[in-house]
Coordinates of C-alpha atoms and ligand atoms in Angstrom, one line a residue:
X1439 CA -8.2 85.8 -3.5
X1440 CA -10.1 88.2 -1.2
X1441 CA -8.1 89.7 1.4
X1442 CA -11.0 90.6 3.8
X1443 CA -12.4 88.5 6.6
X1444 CA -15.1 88.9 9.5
X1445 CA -14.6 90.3 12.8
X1446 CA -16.1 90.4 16.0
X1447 CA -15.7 94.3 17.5
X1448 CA -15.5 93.2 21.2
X1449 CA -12.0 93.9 21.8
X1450 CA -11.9 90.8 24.4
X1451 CA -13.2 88.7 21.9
X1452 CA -11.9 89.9 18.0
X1453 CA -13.1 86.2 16.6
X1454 CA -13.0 86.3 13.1
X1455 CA -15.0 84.8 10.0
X1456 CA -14.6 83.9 7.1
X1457 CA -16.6 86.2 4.3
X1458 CA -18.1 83.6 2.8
X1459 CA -20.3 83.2 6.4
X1460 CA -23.7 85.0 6.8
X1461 CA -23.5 86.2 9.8
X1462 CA -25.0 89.2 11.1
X1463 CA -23.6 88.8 15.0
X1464 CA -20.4 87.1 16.5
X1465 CA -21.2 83.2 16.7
X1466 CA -18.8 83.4 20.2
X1467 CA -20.0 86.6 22.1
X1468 CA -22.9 88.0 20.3
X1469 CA -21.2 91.0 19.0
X1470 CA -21.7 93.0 15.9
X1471 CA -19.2 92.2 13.1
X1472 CA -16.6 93.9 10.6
X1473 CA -15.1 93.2 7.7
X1474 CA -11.9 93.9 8.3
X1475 CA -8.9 93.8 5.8
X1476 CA -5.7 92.8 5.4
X1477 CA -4.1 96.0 4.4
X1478 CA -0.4 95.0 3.3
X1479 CA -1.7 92.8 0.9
X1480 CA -4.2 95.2 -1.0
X1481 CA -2.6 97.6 -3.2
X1482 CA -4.1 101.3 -1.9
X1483 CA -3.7 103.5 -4.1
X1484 CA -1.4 106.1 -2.6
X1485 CA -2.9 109.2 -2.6
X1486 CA -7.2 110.0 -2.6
X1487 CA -6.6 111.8 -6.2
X1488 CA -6.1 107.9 -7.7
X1489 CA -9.9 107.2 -7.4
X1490 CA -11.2 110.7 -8.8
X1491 CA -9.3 110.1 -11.7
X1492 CA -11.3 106.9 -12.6
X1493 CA -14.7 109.4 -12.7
X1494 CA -13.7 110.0 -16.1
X1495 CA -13.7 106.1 -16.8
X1496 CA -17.5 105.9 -17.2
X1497 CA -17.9 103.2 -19.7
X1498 CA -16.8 100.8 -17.4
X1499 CA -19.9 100.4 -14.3
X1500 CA -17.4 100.3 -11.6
X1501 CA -15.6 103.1 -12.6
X1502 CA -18.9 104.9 -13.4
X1503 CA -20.2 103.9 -9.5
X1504 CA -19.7 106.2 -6.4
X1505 CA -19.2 103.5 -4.5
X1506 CA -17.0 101.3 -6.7
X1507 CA -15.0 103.8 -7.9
X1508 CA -13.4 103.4 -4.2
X1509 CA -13.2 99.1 -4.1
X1510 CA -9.5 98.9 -2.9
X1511 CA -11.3 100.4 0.2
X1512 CA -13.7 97.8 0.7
X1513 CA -12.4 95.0 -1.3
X1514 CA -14.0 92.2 -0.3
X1515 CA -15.8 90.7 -3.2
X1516 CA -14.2 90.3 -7.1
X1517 CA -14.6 93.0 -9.4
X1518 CA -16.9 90.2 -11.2
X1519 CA -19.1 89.8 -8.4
X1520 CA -20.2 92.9 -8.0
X1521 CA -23.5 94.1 -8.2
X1522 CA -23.6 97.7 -9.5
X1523 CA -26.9 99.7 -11.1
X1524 CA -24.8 103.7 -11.3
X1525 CA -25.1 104.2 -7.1
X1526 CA -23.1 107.1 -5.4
X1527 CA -23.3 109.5 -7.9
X1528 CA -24.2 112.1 -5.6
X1529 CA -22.9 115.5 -5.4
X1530 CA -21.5 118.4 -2.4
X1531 CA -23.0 121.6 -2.6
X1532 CA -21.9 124.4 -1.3
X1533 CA -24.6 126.3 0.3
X1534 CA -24.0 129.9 1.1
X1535 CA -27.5 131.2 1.0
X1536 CA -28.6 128.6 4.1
X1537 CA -25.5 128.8 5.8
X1538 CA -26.5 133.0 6.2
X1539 CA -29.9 132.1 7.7
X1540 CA -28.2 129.7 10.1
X1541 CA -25.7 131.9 11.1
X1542 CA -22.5 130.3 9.3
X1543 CA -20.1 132.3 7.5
X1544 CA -19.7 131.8 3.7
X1545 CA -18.2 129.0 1.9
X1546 CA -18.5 127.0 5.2
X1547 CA -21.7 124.8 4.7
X1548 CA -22.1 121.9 2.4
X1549 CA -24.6 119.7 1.6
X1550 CA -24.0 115.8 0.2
X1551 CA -27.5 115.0 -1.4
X1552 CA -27.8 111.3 -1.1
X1553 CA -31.6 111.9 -2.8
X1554 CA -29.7 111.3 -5.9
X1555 CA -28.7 107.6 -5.6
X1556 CA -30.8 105.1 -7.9
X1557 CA -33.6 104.8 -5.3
X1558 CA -33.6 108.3 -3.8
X1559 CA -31.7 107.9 -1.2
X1560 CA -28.5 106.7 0.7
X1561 CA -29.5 103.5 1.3
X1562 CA -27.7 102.0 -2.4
X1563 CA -24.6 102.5 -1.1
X1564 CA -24.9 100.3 1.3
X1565 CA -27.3 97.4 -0.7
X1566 CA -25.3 97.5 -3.7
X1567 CA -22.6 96.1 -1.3
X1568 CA -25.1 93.6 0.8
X1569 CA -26.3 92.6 -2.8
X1570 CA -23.2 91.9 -3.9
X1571 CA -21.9 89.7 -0.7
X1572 CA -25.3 88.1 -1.3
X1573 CA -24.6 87.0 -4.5
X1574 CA -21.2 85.4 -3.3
X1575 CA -22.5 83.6 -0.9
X1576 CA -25.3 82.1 -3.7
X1577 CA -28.4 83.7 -1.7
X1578 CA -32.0 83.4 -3.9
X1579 CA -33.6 85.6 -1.5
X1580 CA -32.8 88.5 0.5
X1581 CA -35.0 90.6 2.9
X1582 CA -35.4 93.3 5.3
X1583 CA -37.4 95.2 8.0
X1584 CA -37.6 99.1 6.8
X1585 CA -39.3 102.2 7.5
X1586 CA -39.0 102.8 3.8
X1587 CA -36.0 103.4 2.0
X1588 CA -33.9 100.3 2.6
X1589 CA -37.1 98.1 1.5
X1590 CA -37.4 100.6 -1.8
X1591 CA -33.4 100.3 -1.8
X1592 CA -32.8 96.3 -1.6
X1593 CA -36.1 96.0 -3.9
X1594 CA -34.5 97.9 -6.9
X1595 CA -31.5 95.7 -6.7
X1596 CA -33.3 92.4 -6.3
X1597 CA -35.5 93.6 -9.6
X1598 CA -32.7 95.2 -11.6
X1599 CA -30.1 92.3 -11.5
X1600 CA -33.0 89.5 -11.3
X1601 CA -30.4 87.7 -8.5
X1602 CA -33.0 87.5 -6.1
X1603 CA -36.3 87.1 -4.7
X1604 CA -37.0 90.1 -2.0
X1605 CA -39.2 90.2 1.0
X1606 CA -39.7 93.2 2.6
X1607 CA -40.8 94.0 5.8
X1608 CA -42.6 97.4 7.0
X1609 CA -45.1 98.1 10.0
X1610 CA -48.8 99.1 9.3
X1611 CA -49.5 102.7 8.7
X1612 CA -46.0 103.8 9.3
X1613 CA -44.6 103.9 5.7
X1614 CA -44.7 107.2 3.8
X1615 CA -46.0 106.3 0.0
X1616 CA -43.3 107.4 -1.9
X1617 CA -41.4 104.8 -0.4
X1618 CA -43.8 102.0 -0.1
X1619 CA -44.8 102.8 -3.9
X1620 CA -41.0 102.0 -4.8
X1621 CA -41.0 98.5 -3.1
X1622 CA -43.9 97.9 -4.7
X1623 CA -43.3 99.2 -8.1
X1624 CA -39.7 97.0 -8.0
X1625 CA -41.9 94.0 -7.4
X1626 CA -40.4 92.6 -3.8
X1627 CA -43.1 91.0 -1.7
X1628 CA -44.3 93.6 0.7
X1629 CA -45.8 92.3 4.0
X1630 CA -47.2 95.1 6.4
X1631 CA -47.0 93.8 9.8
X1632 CA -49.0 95.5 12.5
X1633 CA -46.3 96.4 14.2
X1634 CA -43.3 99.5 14.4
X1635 CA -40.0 98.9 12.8
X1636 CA -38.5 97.4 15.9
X1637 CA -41.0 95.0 15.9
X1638 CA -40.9 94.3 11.8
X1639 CA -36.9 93.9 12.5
X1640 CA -37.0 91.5 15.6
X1641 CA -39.6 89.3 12.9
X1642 CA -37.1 89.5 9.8
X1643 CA -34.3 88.4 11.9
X1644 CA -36.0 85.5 13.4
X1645 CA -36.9 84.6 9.7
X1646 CA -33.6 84.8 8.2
X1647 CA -32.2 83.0 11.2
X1648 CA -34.3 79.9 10.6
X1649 CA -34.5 80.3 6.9
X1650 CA -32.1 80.7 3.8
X1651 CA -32.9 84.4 3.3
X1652 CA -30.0 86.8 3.3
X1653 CA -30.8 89.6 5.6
X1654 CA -30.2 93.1 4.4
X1655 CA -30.3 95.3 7.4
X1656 CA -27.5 97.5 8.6
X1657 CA -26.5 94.6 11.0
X1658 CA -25.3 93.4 7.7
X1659 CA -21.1 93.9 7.9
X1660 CA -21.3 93.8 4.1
X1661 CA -23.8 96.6 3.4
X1662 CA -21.8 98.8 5.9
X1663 CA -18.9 98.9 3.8
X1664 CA -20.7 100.4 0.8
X1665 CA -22.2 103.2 3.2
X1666 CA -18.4 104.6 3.7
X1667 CA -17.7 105.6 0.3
X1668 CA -20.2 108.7 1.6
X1669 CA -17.5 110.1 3.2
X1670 CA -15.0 109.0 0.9
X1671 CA -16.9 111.4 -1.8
X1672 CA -17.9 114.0 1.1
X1673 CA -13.7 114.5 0.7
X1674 CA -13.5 114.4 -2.7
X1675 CA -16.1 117.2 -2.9
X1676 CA -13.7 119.3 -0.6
X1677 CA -10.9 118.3 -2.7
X1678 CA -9.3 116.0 -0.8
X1679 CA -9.2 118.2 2.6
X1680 CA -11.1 116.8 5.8
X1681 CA -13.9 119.0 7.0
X1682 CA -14.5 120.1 10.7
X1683 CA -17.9 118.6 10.9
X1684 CA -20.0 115.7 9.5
X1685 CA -23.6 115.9 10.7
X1686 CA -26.1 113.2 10.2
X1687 CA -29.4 111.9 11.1
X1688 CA -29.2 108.7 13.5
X1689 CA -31.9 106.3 13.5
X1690 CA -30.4 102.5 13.3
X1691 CA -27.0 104.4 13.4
X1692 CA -25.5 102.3 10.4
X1693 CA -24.4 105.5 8.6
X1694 CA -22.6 106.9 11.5
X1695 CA -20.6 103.9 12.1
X1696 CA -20.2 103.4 8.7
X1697 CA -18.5 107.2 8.4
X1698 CA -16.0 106.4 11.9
X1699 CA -15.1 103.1 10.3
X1700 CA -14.1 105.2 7.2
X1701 CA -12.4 107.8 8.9
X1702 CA -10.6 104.9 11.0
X1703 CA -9.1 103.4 8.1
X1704 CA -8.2 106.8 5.8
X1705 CA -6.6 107.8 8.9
X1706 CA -4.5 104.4 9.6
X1707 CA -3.6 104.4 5.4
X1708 CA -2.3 107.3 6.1
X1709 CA -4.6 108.6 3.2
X1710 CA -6.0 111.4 5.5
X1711 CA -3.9 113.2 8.8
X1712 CA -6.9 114.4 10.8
X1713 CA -10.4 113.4 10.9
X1714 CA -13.6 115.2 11.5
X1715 CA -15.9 115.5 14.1
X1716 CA -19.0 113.9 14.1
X1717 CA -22.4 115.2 15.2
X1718 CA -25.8 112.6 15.1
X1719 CA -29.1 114.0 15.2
X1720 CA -31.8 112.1 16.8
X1721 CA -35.5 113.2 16.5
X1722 CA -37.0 113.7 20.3
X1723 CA -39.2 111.0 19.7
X1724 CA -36.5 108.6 19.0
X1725 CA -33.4 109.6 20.5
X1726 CA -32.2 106.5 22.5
X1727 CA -28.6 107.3 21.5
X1728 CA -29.2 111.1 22.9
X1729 CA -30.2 110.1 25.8
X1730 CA -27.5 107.0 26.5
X1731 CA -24.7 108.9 25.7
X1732 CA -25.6 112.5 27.1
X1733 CA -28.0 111.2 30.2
X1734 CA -26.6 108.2 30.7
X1735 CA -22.8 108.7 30.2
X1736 CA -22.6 105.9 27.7
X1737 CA -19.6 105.8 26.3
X1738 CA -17.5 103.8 23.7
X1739 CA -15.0 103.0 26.5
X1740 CA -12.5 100.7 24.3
X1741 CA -15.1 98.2 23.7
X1742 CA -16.0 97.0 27.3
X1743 CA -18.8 99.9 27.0
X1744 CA -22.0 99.3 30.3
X1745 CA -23.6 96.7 28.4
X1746 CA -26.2 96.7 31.8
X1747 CA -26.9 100.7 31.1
X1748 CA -28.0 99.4 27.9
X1749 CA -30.2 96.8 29.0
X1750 CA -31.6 98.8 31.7
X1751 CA -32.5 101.6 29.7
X1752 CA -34.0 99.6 27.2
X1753 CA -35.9 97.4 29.9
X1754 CA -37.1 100.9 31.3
X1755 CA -38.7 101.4 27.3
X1756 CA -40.5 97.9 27.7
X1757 CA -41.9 98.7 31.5
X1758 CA -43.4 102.6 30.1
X1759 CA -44.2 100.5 26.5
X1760 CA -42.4 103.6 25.0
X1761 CA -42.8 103.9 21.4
X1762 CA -40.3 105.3 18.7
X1763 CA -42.6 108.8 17.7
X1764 CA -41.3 111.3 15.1
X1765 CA -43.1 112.8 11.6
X1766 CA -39.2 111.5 10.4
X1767 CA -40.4 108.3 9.7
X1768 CA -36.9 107.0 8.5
X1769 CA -35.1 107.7 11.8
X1770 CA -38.6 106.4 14.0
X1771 CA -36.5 103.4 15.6
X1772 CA -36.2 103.1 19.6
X1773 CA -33.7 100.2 19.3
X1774 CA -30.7 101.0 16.8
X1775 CA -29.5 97.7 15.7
X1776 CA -25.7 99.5 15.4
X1777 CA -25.5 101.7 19.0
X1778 CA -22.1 99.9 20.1
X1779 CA -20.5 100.9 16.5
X1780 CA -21.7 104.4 16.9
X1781 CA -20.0 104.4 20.0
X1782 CA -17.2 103.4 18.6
X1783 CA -18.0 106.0 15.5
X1784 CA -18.3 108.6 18.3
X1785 CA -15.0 107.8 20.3
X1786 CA -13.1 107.7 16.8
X1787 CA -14.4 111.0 15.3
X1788 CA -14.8 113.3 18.8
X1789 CA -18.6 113.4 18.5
X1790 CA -21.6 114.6 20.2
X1791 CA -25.4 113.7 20.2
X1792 CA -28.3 115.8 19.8
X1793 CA -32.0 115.5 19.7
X1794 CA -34.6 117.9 17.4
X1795 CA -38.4 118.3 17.7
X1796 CA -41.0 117.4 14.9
X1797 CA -41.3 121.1 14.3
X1798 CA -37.5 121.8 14.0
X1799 CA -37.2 118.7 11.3
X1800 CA -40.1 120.2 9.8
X1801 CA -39.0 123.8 8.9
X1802 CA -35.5 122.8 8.5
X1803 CA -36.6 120.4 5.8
X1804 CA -38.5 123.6 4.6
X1805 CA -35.8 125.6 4.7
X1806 CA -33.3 123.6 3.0
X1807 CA -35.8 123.2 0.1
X1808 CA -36.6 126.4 -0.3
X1809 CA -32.2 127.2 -0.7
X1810 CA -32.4 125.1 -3.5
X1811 CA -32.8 121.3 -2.2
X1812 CA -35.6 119.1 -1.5
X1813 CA -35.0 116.7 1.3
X1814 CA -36.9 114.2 3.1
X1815 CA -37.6 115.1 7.1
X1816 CA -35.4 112.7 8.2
X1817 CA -32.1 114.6 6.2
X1818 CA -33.7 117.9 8.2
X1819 CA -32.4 116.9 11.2
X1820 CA -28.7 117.4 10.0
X1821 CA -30.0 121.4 9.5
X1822 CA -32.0 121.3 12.6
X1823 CA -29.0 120.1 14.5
X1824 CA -26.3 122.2 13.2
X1825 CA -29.0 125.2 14.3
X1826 CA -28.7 123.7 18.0
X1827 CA -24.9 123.7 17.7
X1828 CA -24.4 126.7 16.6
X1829 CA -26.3 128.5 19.6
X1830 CA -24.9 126.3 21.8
X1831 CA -21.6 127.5 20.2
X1832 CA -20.0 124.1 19.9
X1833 CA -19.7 124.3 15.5
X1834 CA -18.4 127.7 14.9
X1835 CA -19.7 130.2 12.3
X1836 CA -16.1 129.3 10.6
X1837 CA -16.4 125.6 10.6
X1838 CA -16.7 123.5 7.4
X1839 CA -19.5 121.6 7.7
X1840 CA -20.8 118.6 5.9
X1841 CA -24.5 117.6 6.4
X1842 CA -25.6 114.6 5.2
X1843 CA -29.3 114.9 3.0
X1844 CA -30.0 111.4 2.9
X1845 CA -33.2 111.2 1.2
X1846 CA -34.5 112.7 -1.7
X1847 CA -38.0 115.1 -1.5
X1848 CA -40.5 112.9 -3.4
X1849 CA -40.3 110.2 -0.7
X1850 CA -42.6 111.9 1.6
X1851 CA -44.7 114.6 -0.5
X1852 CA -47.9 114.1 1.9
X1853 CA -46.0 115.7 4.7
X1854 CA -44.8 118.5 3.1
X1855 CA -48.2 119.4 1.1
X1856 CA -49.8 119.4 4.3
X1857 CA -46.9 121.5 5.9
X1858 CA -47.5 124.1 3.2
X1859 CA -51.0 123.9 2.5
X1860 CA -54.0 125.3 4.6
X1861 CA -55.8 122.7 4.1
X1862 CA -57.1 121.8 7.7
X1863 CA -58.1 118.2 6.7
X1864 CA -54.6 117.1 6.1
X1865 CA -53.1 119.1 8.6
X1866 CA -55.1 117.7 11.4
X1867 CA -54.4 114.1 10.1
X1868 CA -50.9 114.7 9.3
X1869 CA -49.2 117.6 11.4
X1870 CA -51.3 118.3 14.3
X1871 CA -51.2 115.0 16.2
X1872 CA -47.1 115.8 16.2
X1873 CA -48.0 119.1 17.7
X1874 CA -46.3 120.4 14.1
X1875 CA -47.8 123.9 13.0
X1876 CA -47.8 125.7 10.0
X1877 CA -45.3 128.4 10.1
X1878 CA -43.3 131.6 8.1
X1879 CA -41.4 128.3 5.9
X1880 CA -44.3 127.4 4.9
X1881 CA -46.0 128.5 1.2
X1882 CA -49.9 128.1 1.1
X1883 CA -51.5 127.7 -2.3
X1884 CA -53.2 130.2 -3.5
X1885 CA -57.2 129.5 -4.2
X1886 CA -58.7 131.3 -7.2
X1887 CA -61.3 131.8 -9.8
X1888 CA -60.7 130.4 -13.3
X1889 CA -60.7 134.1 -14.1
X1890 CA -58.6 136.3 -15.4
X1891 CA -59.1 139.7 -13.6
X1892 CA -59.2 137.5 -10.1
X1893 CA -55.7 136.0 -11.1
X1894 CA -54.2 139.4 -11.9
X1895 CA -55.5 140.3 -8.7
X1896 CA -54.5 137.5 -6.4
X1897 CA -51.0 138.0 -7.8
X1898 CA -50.9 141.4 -6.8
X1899 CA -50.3 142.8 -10.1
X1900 CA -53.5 145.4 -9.8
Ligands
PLP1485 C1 -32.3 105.0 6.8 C2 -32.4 106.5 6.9 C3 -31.8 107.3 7.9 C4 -31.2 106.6 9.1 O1 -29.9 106.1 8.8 P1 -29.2 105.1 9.9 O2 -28.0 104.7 9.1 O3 -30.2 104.0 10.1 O4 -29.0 105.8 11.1 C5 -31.9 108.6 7.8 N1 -32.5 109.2 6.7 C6 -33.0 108.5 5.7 C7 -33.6 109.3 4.6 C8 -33.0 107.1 5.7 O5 -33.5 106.4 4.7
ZN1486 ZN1 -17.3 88.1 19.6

């Protein structure tokens, strides 16, 4: 018997469901939803060592899973249920050579490259648990709204455990092709709505509302609880010891509530004594948290947050027709679906908010790929942000850091050939119009005869 249940985070309300409900909002107040657990009946293992320990296990798929290997932590479906395809095998590097250029001492910066899930990027942490509470609840077709990687994610589950059929939703023209190739490629039925991911969101949800389709967005309780065994291997990576600093990019903000819920419940296990601060990273052309919290004063406030500065901020988008606008294409959303949890994320973990240009994501991707890991723009936020704190001096040269690279390099190789190239074609249809310019990051091919002697010369060498 499952020992986990639904429930509502409004403090004044706290209804709770049972987890065999879909659900993706309180039936009573509208809310978002947990899955919460009944602690004293799950056996924890006592100390954080217990779970490295099964790593060696690998014959058996939950054992050999990054996310599994962790399933007293978010035990709410039978070890039989489970859907599982090798997720969360994903690794912290220490990164000495980029913390220099951004001023942090050594052995202080780490990087936990998500590119390296199934799909190429975070995202299967989270559907390998949606996929799973799916096939509970007996769904035969799941969906989503996506700027990319959750459509490639939830794709390469439907196709790999043949459970499901899979819609996927993306708006027109704002997809980069590594991703939309996946979705393809895993055979989910791609619609291309002309529309931005708000709008492609606002349609799944009316269809999974009216429909039996199992939605597999970040509203989704379920998927959350996969997306904390990040943090849960962040600590590994630092044997066991809690870092000063998580920093990751926010766009629907499931990650970072999915990381204060973790720390949350480490901390109440008593499996952790202190937990880390946590620093989001908008891009400036999506930064509707940024500007709440640090404009507006929005704040977490024990649940009873100003649901009217909310609604006012957002009617203020709608008046000006204010579109989400970033070259990060995974963190282009105007309306995070998760904003009360990342308050909550925030209050828990002591965090700020911070917003980054195009041309900051730009060479910061750059410049974590050329330190020895490729990234997509989105994960070069995390860099471009810990810059920004560091001048402002609130992450200290001695901090342990721990930036989240949540998508892998090959998901968006058009942006960064025409970062590095000189190719004024693709620069003018891909850079320009953000204002992006080519800069000392970037590494232009070389043109040059199919000769000899002109080779020798271009390289210098006489
Ligand atoms: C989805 C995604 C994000 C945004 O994560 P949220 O949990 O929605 O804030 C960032 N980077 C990449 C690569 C993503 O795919
Ligand atoms: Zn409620």
């Amino acid at each position: 018997m499952s020992h986990a249940f639904q429930q509502c985070i409004h403090p004044d309300c706290q209804a709770s469901y049972d987890i065999g409900q879909i659900l993706t909002a309180c039936e009573t107040c509208g809310s978002l939803l947990d899955v919460q657990y009944d602690w004293e009946r799950i056996a924890v293992p006592t100390s954080l060592l217990e779970f490295e320990t099964r790593w060696s296990n690998r014959l058996n798929p939950l054992d050999l899973s990054g996310v599994w290997r962790f399933r007293e932590l978010l035990g709410f479906p039978a070890d039989e249920q489970i859907v599982t395809i090798g997720e969360g095998q994903t690794i912290l590097q220490q990164n000495d050579r980029l913390a220099s250029v951004i001023g942090m001492n050594p052995e202080k910066l780490f990087l936990q490259y998500e590119g390296l899930n199934p799909s190429g990027s975070f995202k299967d942490n989270g559907m390998t648990a949606a996929s799973t509470h799916a096939r509970m609840v007996g769904a035969k077709m799941t969906a989503c709204a996506s700027t990319g990687n959750t459509s490639a994610s939830l794709a390469i589950y439907a196709g790999v455990s043949g459970l499901f059929q899979c819609v996927v939703f993306v708006g027109s023209g704002k997809i980069a092709y590594g991703k939309l190739s996946q979705a393809l490629d895993y055979g989910a039925t791609t619609l291309q709505i002309d529309g931005d991911f708000d709008d492609a969101l606002a349609r799944v949800r009316e269809l999974c509302a009216e429909h039996p389709i199992y939605l597999c967005n970040s509203v989704n309780p379920f998927r959350l609880e996969g997306q904390k065994t990040i943090m849960f291997r962040v600590l590994e990576g630092l044997g066991w010891e809690v870092p000063d600093w998580i920093v990751v990019p926010g766009g629907n903000l499931g990650n970072s509530s999915s990381f204060g819920k973790a720390f949350m419940e480490l901390k109440q296990l008593g499996l952790i004594d202190r937990i880390p601060r946590l620093a989001i990273i908008n891009a400036a052309g999506a930064s509707t948290l940024d500007e709440l919290v640090n404009d507006n004063k929005l704040q977490w406030n024990d649940g009873r947050n100003n649901a009217a500065v909310i609604r006012d901020y957002y009617a203020s988008m709608d008046g000006e027709d204010r579109r989400a606008s970033t070259l990060a294409s995974a963190i282009e959303i105007n309306r995070p679906v998760n904003l009360v949890k990342a308050l909550r994320a925030l209050n828990v973990c002591d965090g700020v908010v911070r917003s980054v240009t195009d041309q900051e994501i730009v060479d910061a991707r750059a410049l974590i790929a050329a330190n020895g890991f490729g990234c997509e723009p989105a994960s070069g936020a995390t860099i471009a942000g810990l810059r920004q704190l560091r001048t402002e001096g609130v992450i200290a040269a001695s901090d342990r850091v721990a930036c989240v690279l949540t998508g892998h390099q090959l998901k968006d190789p058009d942006l960064t050939v025409a970062y590095h190239t000189d190719d004024s074609e693709k620069q003018a249809e891909k850079l320009h119009p953000a204002g992006v310019h080519l800069t000392p990051h970037a590494n232009s091919p070389i043109t040059v005869r199919n000769d000899t002697a002109a080779i020798v010369h271009a390289l210098g060498l006489a």
